[in-house]
Structure formats: C-alpha cells, structure tokens
Amino acid sequence: MKASAREIVSLVVGLTGIVLLGIGLDHVLDIGSCSTGGSYVVANPCPEGSAVWFWVPMAGAVMWIVGLVGGGRSFTEPGSGQILWTVGFAGGGAALLVKVLTQPTMPPDAKLGASIVAAVFIPMGLIVGVVGLVQLVRRRRGGGTGSRRTSPGDLRRRDGQPGAGRDAWSRLKALNDLRSTGALTREEFVALRADPADPAPDGRRAPRTDRVALIRQLADQRASGTLSTAEFEARKRGVMLGERVD
C-alpha cells in the first residue's frame, strides 16, 4: 500500500475511533459512578443498557490507536499520526472541558475526572500540533526558494567562482531544513555539512556536494507520497554511501 493511501485509511479509522470515543465518554460521564448486581444495596444503580456505553469508548480508543500507528510515520513529522494525535488529545480534552463548564447536572465525580483528563489532554495535543505546523512552514519555505527544484548541477560550482558563497549558504539552509523535518539524523547532518565543495573525482559515484540535493528530492517524494518511509530511508542510505541514484 502506498504511503498516501495508507495515511488516508489511517485517518479514516482514527477519526472514526475518535468520534466513537467521544460519544461513548459523553454517555459515561452522564451516568457517573454506578454499580449493578451483588449482594449489597447499591446507592446508584446503573441505568438499563448502560453497559453498551462502556464498550463504545473502548472500541473507539482501539480504532484511534490503530490509526495512530498505522500511518507509517512517526509523530516527529507531519502526517496522519500528528493529525490524529492533535485531534484526539486536544480536541477530546476541549470537548470534555466544554461539557464540564456547560452541564451543571453532571455528576460531581464525573466532573472532577473530566476536568483532570482535559487538563492533561489539551497540552499533550497542542504541543504536537504546534510542532507539526512549524515543520510544515519550514518545509514550505525550504521547498519554495526558487521557481524550479534544485538540480545536482546547481551545486557543482567551485570555490572562487561567482555565486559560490550564495551556494554554500543555500546548501547549509537545505541541510538545516532536512534536519528540522527529520529527513536527516544528527550524524547524517554532520557528515553532509563536512563535505568538501569539490565533486568527487570518481565518475561512478555521485558527486559529494550532490548528496544534499538528492536527499532533498527524496524527501519531497516522500512528502508527496511517491516514496514510503522505508523506501526513502533505503535510497537515502545509498546516497550517503555515495551511490548514484537514478
């Protein structure tokens, strides 16, 4: 399954789970603490059919988790995982907070529990959401520095030629963008930053200064869904080893 289709399926499953989780929790909070059966007198018996509403949020939570892990991307990069995390935690916490503030008939124990969950969930969701927005902005800025995509030939200028300083600055900016979006590890970033300005003399291997441009192209293909995360990592590894990528 391609990454784009996989993420769409994960979003549908995860968002459906969030809806079921919200509906189920809404009914459970209305019921509050209750008990059924046993040899003791129950102060607050559970209403008829309430058992179903305890299973609905559990099923929704399972679907939400499946959606979170099924997208194929970690929470450190924009994708279905970040969306479901933000909607589930921040959106769910906000819904609970609204219910606590607008429903005075809500049982006291349920109101306390919902307030605690909302106070924890909202920051958890917002942090990941803000990080995702920052990454998207940086990615757009990094990919929109010109009217055309940077080609390997654009990076083959030698020191002392016109534009060499500008090329070095552009290359460093591209490296920082790749590092901030998670396309490069710290070790890969350091290795690429230390590359000399001259191309490798071996014609069978990709010029060393081309590696940044090639990895950036691979990152764009992964972002568009053309490459899966596994394919991106395999091709990036080849570029780092100096292999030619067609």
Coordinates of C-alpha atoms in Angstrom, one line a residue, residues 17-103:
G17 CA -12.4 6.0 16.6
I18 CA -12.2 9.5 18.0
V19 CA -15.9 10.0 17.2
L20 CA -16.9 6.7 18.9
L21 CA -14.7 7.6 21.9
G22 CA -16.3 11.0 22.2
I23 CA -19.8 9.7 22.0
G24 CA -19.1 6.9 24.5
L25 CA -17.4 9.1 27.0
D26 CA -20.2 11.6 26.8
H27 CA -22.8 9.0 27.9
V28 CA -20.4 7.5 30.5
L29 CA -19.9 10.9 32.1
D30 CA -23.7 11.5 32.2
I31 CA -24.1 8.2 34.0
G32 CA -21.3 8.8 36.5
S33 CA -20.3 6.2 39.1
C34 CA -22.8 3.3 39.3
S35 CA -22.9 -0.4 40.1
T36 CA -25.1 -3.3 39.2
G37 CA -25.5 -6.7 40.9
G38 CA -24.0 -8.1 44.0
S39 CA -25.5 -8.9 47.5
Y40 CA -25.2 -5.3 48.7
V41 CA -27.6 -2.4 48.4
V42 CA -26.4 -0.2 45.5
A43 CA -26.7 3.5 46.2
N44 CA -26.5 4.4 42.5
P45 CA -27.6 1.5 40.2
C46 CA -26.6 1.7 36.6
P47 CA -29.4 2.5 34.1
E48 CA -30.7 -0.1 31.7
G49 CA -28.4 -0.5 28.7
S50 CA -25.6 1.4 30.2
A51 CA -23.1 -1.5 29.7
V52 CA -23.1 -0.7 25.9
W53 CA -21.8 2.8 26.5
F54 CA -18.8 1.5 28.5
W55 CA -17.8 -0.6 25.5
V56 CA -18.2 2.1 22.8
P57 CA -15.4 4.3 24.1
M58 CA -13.1 1.3 24.5
A59 CA -13.7 0.3 20.8
G60 CA -13.2 3.9 19.8
A61 CA -9.9 4.1 21.7
V62 CA -8.6 0.9 19.9
M63 CA -9.5 2.3 16.5
W64 CA -7.8 5.6 17.4
I65 CA -4.6 3.8 18.4
V66 CA -4.7 1.7 15.2
G67 CA -5.0 4.9 13.2
L68 CA -2.1 6.5 15.1
V69 CA 0.3 3.7 14.4
G70 CA -1.0 2.6 11.0
G71 CA 0.0 5.7 9.1
G72 CA 3.7 4.6 8.8
R73 CA 5.1 7.9 10.0
S74 CA 6.2 8.9 13.5
F75 CA 4.9 11.9 15.4
T76 CA 8.1 13.8 14.6
E77 CA 7.0 14.6 11.1
P78 CA 3.7 15.9 9.5
G79 CA 1.3 13.2 8.6
S80 CA -1.8 11.2 9.8
G81 CA -0.1 10.4 13.1
Q82 CA 0.3 14.1 14.1
I83 CA -3.3 14.9 13.0
L84 CA -4.9 12.1 14.9
W85 CA -2.7 12.8 18.0
T86 CA -3.7 16.5 17.9
V87 CA -7.4 15.9 17.2
G88 CA -7.7 13.1 19.7
F89 CA -5.9 14.7 22.7
A90 CA -6.5 18.5 22.1
G91 CA -10.0 18.1 20.6
G92 CA -11.1 15.5 23.1
G93 CA -9.8 17.5 26.0
A94 CA -11.5 20.6 24.8
A95 CA -14.8 18.7 24.4
L96 CA -14.6 17.4 27.9
L97 CA -13.8 20.9 29.2
V98 CA -16.8 22.4 27.4
K99 CA -19.0 19.6 28.9
V100 CA -17.8 20.3 32.4
L101 CA -18.4 24.1 32.0
T102 CA -21.8 23.9 30.3
Q103 CA -23.5 20.9 32.0

